[in-house]
Amino acid sequence: MSEGQYGYGGNIIRADLSSGRIEMAPTADYAKFVGGRGIGAKIYWDEVPPQATAFDPENRLIFATGPLAGFAGFGGSRWQVCGKSPATDPHGFSYCNLGGGWGAALKFAGYDAIVVRGQADRPLYLFVEQDRIELRDARHLWGRGAIETRNIIKSELGPSVNVVACGPAGENRVAQASLLADGDASGSGGLGAVMGSKMLKAIAVRKGSHRPMAARPGELSELVRHFRRLVGDRCRVTNWFERYQPVVEAKVRKNYCWGCPGPCIRISWKADDGTEGKFFCQSAIVYQSRARKYYGDEGDVPFRITKLCDDYGLDTRAVHVIMGWLSRCHRAGIFGEEDTGLPFSREGSLEFAASLLHKMAFREGIGELLAEGVEKAAKATGRGAEGCLSELHHKAGQDELYGPRLYIVNGLLWAMDPRQPIQQLHEASTLVEQWVDWVEGSAGAYVSGRVVRDVATRFFGSAAAADFTSYEGKALAVKMIQDREYAKESLILCDMLWPVLTSPNTEDHVGDPALESRFLSAVTGRDVDETGLYRIGETIFNLQRAILAREGHRGRQSDTLPEFTFEKPLKFHFMNPDMVVPGREGAPVSRRDAVLDKPGFERIRREYYELRGWDASTGRQTRAGLQSLGLSDVADDLFL
């Protein structure tokens, strides 16, 4: 095996649904961009016309693993899907990040990515086996749910086959349609609608005998042991998330992704009727509070609603926003039961949610209004409906999670990305939540104010970034977070475990920001240090920025936040109820009633542009800057 192939399957599948042709391309052509988001963005830049819509046959749907997929013990088998999405306005580049076992199965079949173009004249699914790739008839699957589709394909091809599918929402081009794969791994961002528009119901992958090889296997084994010592036996988010995770011991079990080392909060729920599936994080609580208010003891109802979302192929975070908006509109007298067909008097019941989800997935009644996204729905409704959306909706149909009124540093992260950049938002929020555990004296908590300062210095560029009430140090912190996370989403590593910001098992409790680069080097044989890893992330981030610019992003004019961020005082935060953050010298400070200071935001935005080497007055990239990152071809196209 040549050096360039270590960690890779070596080939990318190209499927043209219009012609039925299936071809191969060497992964080595894209190795500079590592994998995951990097390869996805590069293929998108090269092949998707900027004027195309999400539903244009020339749009690409790109499924990509990274060089770390297929190696067990450190959470490296995530996978990414990229394409032009209907969830953004106008349609633009977006992505999603999934777990489970589908990505590892693709690698074991000998492939690193699948690129889908065109549009079939009838429903199809793609079957991938090590030496056989076929487009198969899917007319018997069309109209069925994503979970049902997965089960049917497994009954036909065998239970070991891994399947990713879209549901009826994808088939009907609902803007917030999601993808669902084995282990109920879900992908948001509206890309389920792209899959449906191409008449591609599913991709089934059978694991083969290909096992990716590491260039330096002994070094990789030692790194895995070192990683396990650093992270210990608990996920970095376990303490604070367990407060909110709905857990009934008799009903739950651990549900790890392929190759996971174990310290993770991912669980499955088993309902009284025997139905079982993934049930954790936001998707587990999307209907929890409403059901609790209606039933008292909500029982299996939240789980059943989550599974309905999965089967219909609907993004639970978008559903959360839509439910909140409809509820406000109903209270304001804008919508009633007669004109919507929704039983608002039973909001919180299984019947209410089931009715709404069915209408959304099949574009029935009010579902037709909601199918283009909540922001367009509010504008089309009028009568004060846009006001009912305030503070519920932030971007691309998703809500203001870990927003900048609580975490100042997250303001620029939100402003720069085409969708909710959850992996980036987690860096500051996870660190603060671990610190809150320490402030409250939780058992096992170790992230003191000193640790926060040391982590900020090492991972965010300065001790000033540890003061979460100040605007100092935030521009550099944003740049470092973005560069690190874009590299992470190209390797591609699990967000529950990476980056290793803190450790219960080191003397200073500070993690290791060089660890990702060491894993990349051991697997690929390509010597990359911490600085080199950030350079990779910076290159991929700038490539994505160029994609957005080509599709109409206007730099500073587009790097904005909703006005409520600057005007409406913060009153509630689900994961940090007291809204407490470390202030100067690590002292606890409440951000309750805080807003983001607009002059402060303007100041750090300009500082950030300068750090990026962009035009500080416009926020636009420069030809010289792109050329310095090895993106001369991108610069030539962007600056015609």
XYZ file of C-alpha atoms in Angstrom:
640
model
C 0.000 0.000 0.000
C 1.403 3.404 -0.966
C 1.823 6.130 1.633
C -1.018 8.153 0.141
C -3.483 5.320 0.695
C -2.919 4.665 4.395
C -6.202 5.283 6.205
C -8.186 5.387 2.981
C -10.175 2.946 0.890
C -8.654 4.544 -2.178
C -11.733 5.196 -4.309
C -14.733 7.504 -4.520
C -17.965 6.208 -6.071
C -19.638 8.518 -8.591
C -23.264 7.711 -9.366
C -25.125 9.604 -12.084
C -28.828 8.926 -11.549
C -29.861 10.536 -14.824
C -27.815 8.184 -16.983
C -27.419 5.275 -14.580
C -23.635 5.399 -14.948
C -21.417 4.455 -12.000
C -17.755 5.392 -12.128
C -14.753 5.500 -9.807
C -12.407 8.349 -8.955
C -9.201 8.066 -6.915
C -9.436 9.491 -3.398
C -5.814 10.627 -3.773
C -7.025 13.483 -5.983
C -8.632 15.017 -2.870
C -6.190 13.920 -0.145
C -5.120 17.522 0.466
C -8.587 18.117 1.910
C -8.307 15.033 4.179
C -11.921 13.735 4.203
C -15.389 14.547 5.514
C -16.169 18.254 5.171
C -12.918 18.916 3.332
C -13.510 16.451 0.502
C -17.202 17.378 0.426
C -16.449 21.083 0.057
C -13.812 20.520 -2.633
C -16.072 18.331 -4.783
C -18.908 20.816 -4.290
C -16.709 23.752 -5.334
C -15.532 21.933 -8.456
C -18.879 20.568 -9.595
C -21.965 22.404 -8.308
C -22.934 25.443 -10.418
C -23.556 28.467 -8.159
C -26.840 29.210 -9.943
C -28.234 25.697 -9.367
C -30.991 25.182 -6.811
C -31.000 22.434 -4.218
C -33.309 20.393 -6.440
C -31.359 20.882 -9.653
C -29.991 17.608 -11.086
C -26.561 19.280 -11.152
C -26.547 19.574 -7.378
C -24.351 16.957 -5.734
C -25.099 14.907 -2.645
C -21.719 13.944 -1.209
C -21.347 11.246 1.446
C -17.801 11.251 2.832
C -15.842 9.487 5.555
C -12.399 10.485 6.806
C -9.023 8.753 7.090
C -9.703 7.780 10.715
C -12.889 5.832 9.896
C -12.550 2.108 10.424
C -10.078 2.366 13.296
C -11.577 1.528 16.682
C -11.030 3.009 20.104
C -11.214 6.788 19.747
C -14.521 7.805 18.101
C -13.252 8.320 14.560
C -16.008 6.823 12.424
C -18.331 9.751 11.946
C -19.282 10.702 8.389
C -20.411 13.830 6.614
C -23.014 14.637 3.958
C -22.678 17.853 1.937
C -24.745 19.474 -0.788
C -26.817 22.503 -1.696
C -29.715 22.681 0.747
C -33.266 24.056 0.610
C -33.060 24.864 4.335
C -31.033 28.016 3.648
C -32.527 31.097 1.995
C -31.560 31.255 -0.796
C -30.609 27.619 -1.371
C -26.936 27.187 -0.518
C -24.160 24.914 0.637
C -24.846 22.978 3.817
C -23.793 19.792 5.573
C -24.636 17.307 8.290
C -22.622 14.976 10.507
C -23.770 11.435 11.361
C -22.639 8.530 13.522
C -23.689 4.894 13.816
C -21.943 2.351 11.600
C -22.699 3.393 8.000
C -19.447 5.319 7.536
C -17.296 2.446 8.798
C -19.222 0.034 6.551
C -18.438 2.199 3.508
C -14.744 2.180 4.427
C -14.781 -1.606 4.928
C -16.325 -1.936 1.468
C -13.224 -0.150 0.164
C -14.610 3.326 -0.509
C -14.098 6.747 1.039
C -17.024 8.672 -0.411
C -20.050 8.561 -2.684
C -20.947 11.458 -4.987
C -24.510 11.453 -6.326
C -25.591 13.679 -9.204
C -28.518 13.818 -11.612
C -32.123 12.787 -11.121
C -33.645 9.377 -11.750
C -36.889 8.906 -13.664
C -38.149 6.456 -11.038
C -37.307 5.700 -7.393
C -33.949 3.953 -6.960
C -31.611 2.888 -4.229
C -27.865 2.394 -4.489
C -26.396 -0.908 -3.333
C -22.676 -0.901 -2.530
C -20.727 -4.081 -2.026
C -16.981 -4.491 -2.144
C -16.838 -5.508 -5.824
C -20.382 -4.692 -6.884
C -22.218 -1.369 -7.085
C -25.744 -1.273 -8.474
C -28.688 1.043 -8.825
C -31.804 -0.923 -7.896
C -35.517 -0.324 -8.231
C -37.031 1.338 -5.146
C -40.619 1.781 -6.241
C -41.713 -0.609 -3.500
C -39.985 1.668 -0.950
C -41.297 5.021 -2.176
C -43.744 6.601 0.267
C -42.467 4.502 3.149
C -40.749 5.809 6.251
C -36.983 5.887 6.639
C -37.059 3.306 9.436
C -39.447 1.100 7.489
C -37.269 1.421 4.386
C -34.205 0.395 6.351
C -35.986 -2.663 7.718
C -37.275 -3.741 4.286
C -33.848 -3.450 2.676
C -32.311 -5.442 5.513
C -34.944 -8.134 5.063
C -34.008 -8.331 1.374
C -30.211 -8.081 1.630
C -29.493 -9.351 5.123
C -29.294 -7.734 8.569
C -25.603 -6.843 8.265
C -26.288 -4.306 5.501
C -26.049 -0.669 6.605
C -28.673 1.709 5.207
C -29.115 5.470 4.986
C -32.514 6.619 3.718
C -34.845 9.566 3.402
C -38.464 9.484 4.528
C -41.647 10.922 2.991
C -40.522 14.441 3.955
C -37.493 14.016 1.722
C -39.563 12.622 -1.124
C -41.854 15.650 -0.853
C -38.939 18.112 -0.750
C -39.724 19.495 2.683
C -37.044 22.068 3.496
C -36.156 20.513 6.853
C -36.103 16.893 5.682
C -33.433 14.761 7.309
C -31.538 11.546 6.604
C -31.634 8.449 8.790
C -29.116 5.615 8.950
C -28.406 2.533 11.036
C -28.379 3.115 14.760
C -30.898 5.894 14.045
C -28.020 8.175 13.113
C -29.718 11.290 11.770
C -28.490 14.057 9.514
C -30.183 17.469 9.447
C -29.642 20.528 7.277
C -32.356 19.767 4.710
C -30.289 17.239 2.756
C -33.014 14.593 2.998
C -34.990 16.769 0.591
C -32.068 16.738 -1.852
C -31.947 12.944 -1.687
C -35.680 12.760 -2.315
C -35.513 15.216 -5.218
C -33.037 12.911 -6.943
C -35.475 10.003 -6.535
C -32.805 8.250 -4.457
C -34.566 6.503 -1.599
C -31.572 4.919 0.110
C -27.945 3.805 -0.053
C -27.294 0.308 1.276
C -23.709 -0.687 2.054
C -22.452 -4.165 2.850
C -19.231 -4.294 4.810
C -16.446 -5.998 2.918
C -13.063 -7.368 3.872
C -11.183 -4.144 3.252
C -9.611 -2.954 6.477
C -7.869 0.417 6.387
C -4.223 0.193 7.352
C -2.283 2.629 9.515
C 1.124 3.751 8.360
C 2.436 3.462 11.917
C 0.244 0.920 13.742
C 2.382 0.764 16.891
C 2.213 4.514 17.293
C -1.540 4.448 16.693
C -2.036 1.825 19.424
C -0.088 3.924 21.908
C -2.094 7.011 20.967
C -5.341 5.135 21.578
C -4.098 4.156 25.056
C -3.027 7.763 25.716
C -6.402 9.060 24.560
C -8.237 6.645 26.843
C -6.114 7.746 29.799
C -6.909 11.394 29.066
C -10.674 11.059 28.702
C -11.163 8.530 31.506
C -14.412 6.626 31.730
C -16.922 9.443 31.323
C -17.908 11.484 28.305
C -16.863 15.127 28.541
C -20.533 16.176 28.589
C -21.907 13.438 30.845
C -22.305 15.240 34.171
C -24.419 18.139 33.001
C -26.372 16.339 30.292
C -27.534 13.586 32.639
C -29.575 16.219 34.453
C -31.829 16.517 31.414
C -31.527 13.186 29.615
C -34.789 11.256 30.098
C -33.520 8.024 31.680
C -35.556 5.122 33.014
C -33.114 2.330 33.803
C -35.434 -0.471 32.729
C -35.993 1.173 29.343
C -32.538 2.328 28.250
C -29.260 0.813 27.169
C -26.022 2.162 25.781
C -26.025 2.569 22.004
C -22.510 3.357 20.868
C -21.421 4.128 17.320
C -19.024 1.758 15.579
C -15.598 1.721 17.210
C -16.592 3.976 20.110
C -14.367 3.519 23.177
C -17.356 3.745 25.489
C -17.583 6.997 27.488
C -20.608 8.378 25.679
C -24.172 9.400 26.541
C -25.710 7.874 23.388
C -28.551 5.561 24.463
C -31.509 3.614 23.091
C -34.995 3.591 24.574
C -37.281 0.565 24.583
C -40.984 1.408 24.635
C -43.637 -0.738 26.273
C -44.686 -2.085 22.865
C -41.127 -3.346 22.222
C -40.135 -0.581 19.796
C -36.527 0.465 20.347
C -34.311 3.183 18.942
C -31.777 5.923 19.605
C -33.037 8.464 22.107
C -30.634 11.084 23.376
C -29.594 14.730 23.126
C -31.968 17.245 21.530
C -34.038 14.672 19.669
C -34.939 12.995 22.971
C -36.313 16.161 24.534
C -38.003 17.752 21.509
C -41.451 16.874 22.905
C -40.549 16.108 26.510
C -41.758 19.289 28.222
C -44.986 19.452 26.201
C -45.815 15.807 26.890
C -45.006 16.210 30.578
C -47.309 19.202 30.835
C -50.137 17.310 29.125
C -49.759 13.855 30.692
C -47.888 14.526 33.931
C -45.804 11.391 33.452
C -45.014 11.473 29.745
C -44.040 7.775 29.542
C -43.136 6.667 26.005
C -44.717 9.647 24.237
C -41.517 11.707 23.701
C -39.778 8.595 22.347
C -42.658 7.831 20.012
C -42.590 11.400 18.664
C -38.844 11.190 18.098
C -39.326 7.954 16.147
C -42.099 9.546 14.083
C -39.695 12.361 13.194
C -37.040 9.802 12.262
C -39.423 7.727 10.152
C -40.939 10.708 8.340
C -37.421 12.082 7.920
C -37.928 15.395 9.749
C -35.250 17.332 11.615
C -36.285 17.371 15.282
C -34.675 20.755 15.901
C -36.694 22.297 13.082
C -39.795 20.566 14.463
C -39.050 22.123 17.858
C -38.986 25.614 16.315
C -42.147 25.007 14.282
C -44.056 23.712 17.306
C -43.047 26.746 19.346
C -44.076 29.119 16.563
C -47.437 27.443 15.993
C -48.169 27.524 19.717
C -47.463 31.249 19.887
C -49.530 31.895 16.771
C -52.436 29.949 18.268
C -52.302 31.959 21.495
C -52.212 35.157 19.426
C -55.328 34.106 17.528
C -53.496 33.752 14.199
C -54.126 30.014 13.824
C -57.018 27.939 15.104
C -58.037 24.327 15.032
C -60.507 24.744 12.176
C -58.139 26.404 9.712
C -55.141 24.154 10.512
C -56.744 20.834 11.377
C -54.450 20.672 14.414
C -55.939 19.828 17.838
C -54.359 22.747 19.725
C -56.519 21.982 22.760
C -54.526 18.755 23.093
C -51.059 20.235 22.498
C -48.585 17.945 24.240
C -50.549 14.834 23.363
C -49.381 12.112 21.011
C -52.285 12.941 18.707
C -51.318 16.596 18.325
C -47.711 15.876 17.384
C -48.610 12.944 15.126
C -51.091 15.106 13.223
C -48.591 17.916 12.756
C -45.740 15.649 11.650
C -47.914 13.849 9.115
C -49.087 17.139 7.617
C -45.493 18.393 7.404
C -44.085 15.236 5.816
C -46.838 14.957 3.197
C -47.419 18.704 2.632
C -51.042 18.363 3.669
C -53.012 21.419 4.763
C -50.847 23.648 6.919
C -47.973 21.281 6.132
C -47.763 22.899 2.693
C -47.132 26.256 4.362
C -44.503 24.771 6.684
C -42.732 22.779 3.965
C -40.622 25.735 2.813
C -39.334 26.459 6.320
C -40.603 28.363 9.304
C -39.193 31.746 8.290
C -40.962 31.699 4.911
C -44.103 30.379 6.597
C -44.126 33.305 9.011
C -43.666 35.836 6.200
C -46.408 34.248 4.099
C -48.835 34.152 7.036
C -48.507 37.820 8.028
C -50.895 39.067 10.732
C -48.076 39.279 13.280
C -46.778 35.752 12.656
C -43.207 36.981 12.156
C -43.266 38.525 15.619
C -44.214 35.132 17.053
C -40.949 33.781 15.666
C -38.728 36.134 17.645
C -36.078 34.321 19.731
C -37.324 30.944 18.492
C -35.592 30.916 15.129
C -31.968 31.770 14.455
C -30.798 30.319 11.129
C -31.744 27.646 8.563
C -34.831 26.600 10.499
C -32.944 26.037 13.751
C -33.046 27.740 17.121
C -30.541 29.831 19.066
C -28.758 27.056 20.933
C -25.705 28.165 22.960
C -26.317 31.683 21.709
C -24.058 34.722 22.094
C -26.118 36.406 24.784
C -24.827 33.664 27.091
C -21.561 32.772 25.321
C -20.140 35.897 23.667
C -17.549 33.908 21.721
C -20.310 32.003 19.926
C -21.632 35.133 18.213
C -19.123 35.054 15.381
C -19.422 31.280 15.069
C -23.170 31.640 14.488
C -22.670 34.582 12.117
C -20.137 32.831 9.858
C -21.835 29.499 9.221
C -24.686 28.607 6.835
C -26.416 26.592 9.578
C -26.196 25.923 13.308
C -22.473 25.120 13.826
C -23.087 22.801 16.749
C -19.595 21.304 16.968
C -18.064 24.766 17.206
C -20.640 25.983 19.724
C -19.873 23.043 21.983
C -16.279 24.077 22.667
C -17.076 27.053 24.895
C -20.387 25.711 26.186
C -18.961 22.338 27.226
C -16.082 23.974 29.061
C -18.454 26.294 30.920
C -20.869 23.492 31.807
C -17.985 21.463 33.255
C -17.005 24.538 35.263
C -20.611 24.942 36.483
C -20.402 21.389 37.832
C -17.306 22.422 39.793
C -18.979 25.610 41.079
C -21.931 23.559 42.287
C -19.673 21.001 43.946
C -20.801 18.060 41.815
C -19.087 14.745 42.505
C -16.045 14.262 40.300
C -16.032 17.828 38.956
C -12.516 19.141 38.357
C -12.792 22.111 35.963
C -12.051 25.009 38.295
C -11.595 28.641 37.314
C -7.863 28.008 37.018
C -8.486 25.099 34.650
C -10.765 27.280 32.524
C -8.002 29.897 32.240
C -5.382 27.282 31.366
C -7.645 25.684 28.767
C -8.458 29.096 27.270
C -4.756 29.899 27.019
C -3.944 26.590 25.339
C -7.000 26.094 23.119
C -8.423 29.613 22.587
C -5.184 31.591 22.353
C -5.246 33.693 25.522
C -6.250 33.797 29.166
C -8.525 36.728 28.234
C -10.800 34.253 26.465
C -11.538 32.688 29.870
C -13.509 35.791 30.903
C -16.900 35.023 29.376
C -18.211 38.507 30.191
C -15.538 40.305 28.174
C -15.032 40.809 24.432
C -11.268 40.556 24.776
C -9.598 37.533 23.204
C -12.775 36.380 21.515
C -11.756 37.020 17.888
C -8.673 34.806 18.191
C -10.693 32.188 20.070
C -13.213 32.061 17.205
C -10.476 31.569 14.617
C -8.852 28.765 16.608
C -12.168 27.023 17.259
C -13.134 27.172 13.588
C -9.775 25.919 12.333
C -9.751 23.066 14.846
C -13.360 22.057 14.221
C -13.113 22.138 10.430
C -10.089 19.851 10.680
C -12.003 17.627 13.117
C -14.968 17.356 10.730
C -12.613 16.255 7.988
C -10.772 13.550 9.956
C -13.727 12.902 11.091
C -13.946 12.695 14.919
C -16.879 12.464 17.324
C -18.044 15.696 18.903
C -18.896 13.939 22.176
C -15.220 13.107 22.731
C -13.225 15.671 20.751
C -11.436 17.979 21.198
C -9.968 16.798 24.489
C -10.163 20.185 26.219
C -9.897 18.847 29.751
C -8.836 15.653 31.488
C -9.605 14.167 34.910
C -6.312 12.296 34.772
C -3.659 14.949 34.204
C -2.100 17.035 36.931
C -3.316 20.353 35.525
C -6.572 18.869 34.092
C -5.819 20.444 30.696
C -6.277 18.315 27.587
C -4.109 18.018 24.497
C -4.825 20.111 21.368
C -2.076 18.290 19.460
C -3.753 14.910 19.767
C -5.786 15.092 16.544
C -2.684 15.846 14.479
C -0.837 12.918 16.043
C -3.657 10.524 15.142
C -3.684 11.826 11.566
C 0.072 11.356 11.294
C 0.049 7.828 12.729
C -2.733 6.683 10.394
C -1.691 8.342 7.125
C 2.065 8.554 7.554
C 1.789 12.239 6.684
C 3.647 14.157 9.393
C 1.322 16.855 10.659
C 1.844 18.819 13.860
C -0.672 20.937 15.769
C 0.071 24.019 13.659
C -0.261 21.953 10.506
C -3.647 20.636 11.617
C -4.908 24.176 12.166
C -3.609 25.042 8.710
C -5.675 22.213 7.235
C -8.756 23.473 9.064
C -8.089 27.043 7.947
C -7.820 25.910 4.323
C -11.102 23.989 4.448
C -12.871 26.828 6.249
C -11.692 29.298 3.594
C -12.816 26.936 0.842
C -16.291 26.833 2.385
C -16.229 30.619 2.757
C -15.413 30.914 -0.956
C -18.348 28.614 -1.780
C -20.678 30.856 0.202
C -19.247 33.974 -1.459
C -19.787 32.503 -4.912
C -23.405 31.767 -3.966
C -24.126 35.315 -2.794
C -22.586 35.719 0.672
C -21.599 39.382 1.006
C -18.950 39.238 3.687
C -19.554 41.691 6.512
C -23.115 42.380 5.340
C -23.935 38.685 5.690
C -21.970 37.968 8.874
C -24.840 39.120 11.053
C -27.072 37.950 13.868
C -30.817 38.380 14.463
C -31.664 41.700 16.070
C -33.120 40.045 19.159
C -29.546 39.031 20.044
C -28.745 42.710 20.652
C -32.131 43.865 21.936
C -33.919 41.198 24.006
C -32.462 40.322 27.428
C -31.642 36.653 27.981
C -34.279 35.051 30.212
C -33.759 31.304 29.831
C -31.187 28.722 28.860
C -32.073 25.051 29.022
C -28.588 23.615 29.594
C -27.429 26.388 31.947
C -30.564 27.403 33.903
C -28.775 29.947 36.089
C -26.995 31.377 33.021
C -23.721 31.509 34.972
C -20.337 31.892 33.280
C -16.779 32.513 34.484
C -16.071 36.224 34.687
C -12.899 38.087 35.558
C -10.522 35.926 37.592
C -12.978 33.039 37.173
C -15.646 34.507 39.463
C -19.207 33.272 38.689
C -21.273 35.896 36.857
C -24.875 35.527 35.746
C -25.729 36.470 32.170
C -29.428 36.638 32.976
C -30.939 39.709 31.265
C -27.785 40.133 29.149
C -27.742 41.086 25.480
C -24.869 40.978 23.031
C -23.285 44.416 22.864
C -23.435 45.566 19.236
C -20.325 47.795 19.328
C -18.463 44.960 21.057
C -19.570 42.525 18.373
C -18.535 44.950 15.631
C -15.124 45.326 17.276
C -14.377 41.599 17.514
C -15.724 41.003 14.005
C -13.240 43.485 12.540
C -10.428 42.044 14.664
C -11.392 38.595 13.424
C -11.254 39.682 9.766
C -7.768 41.031 10.356
C -6.655 37.767 11.951
C -8.003 35.900 8.920
C -6.133 38.165 6.530
C -9.406 39.253 4.899
C -10.400 42.780 3.957
C -11.176 44.256 7.379
C -13.784 46.708 6.114
C -15.799 44.278 3.964
C -15.077 40.867 5.499
C -14.263 39.474 2.076
C -11.411 37.107 1.318
C -8.446 38.280 -0.716
C -6.711 36.658 -3.659
C -3.388 36.671 -1.818
C -4.916 35.049 1.242
C -6.438 32.205 -0.745
C -3.222 31.696 -2.672
C -1.248 31.460 0.572
C -3.466 28.532 1.575
C -2.859 26.700 -1.679
C -6.258 27.684 -3.071
C -5.031 29.497 -6.174
C -7.611 27.804 -8.385
C -10.348 28.945 -6.028
C -8.945 32.492 -6.074
C -8.856 32.486 -9.872
C -12.531 31.534 -10.059
C -13.657 33.842 -7.264
C -11.812 36.910 -8.534
C -12.549 36.654 -12.263
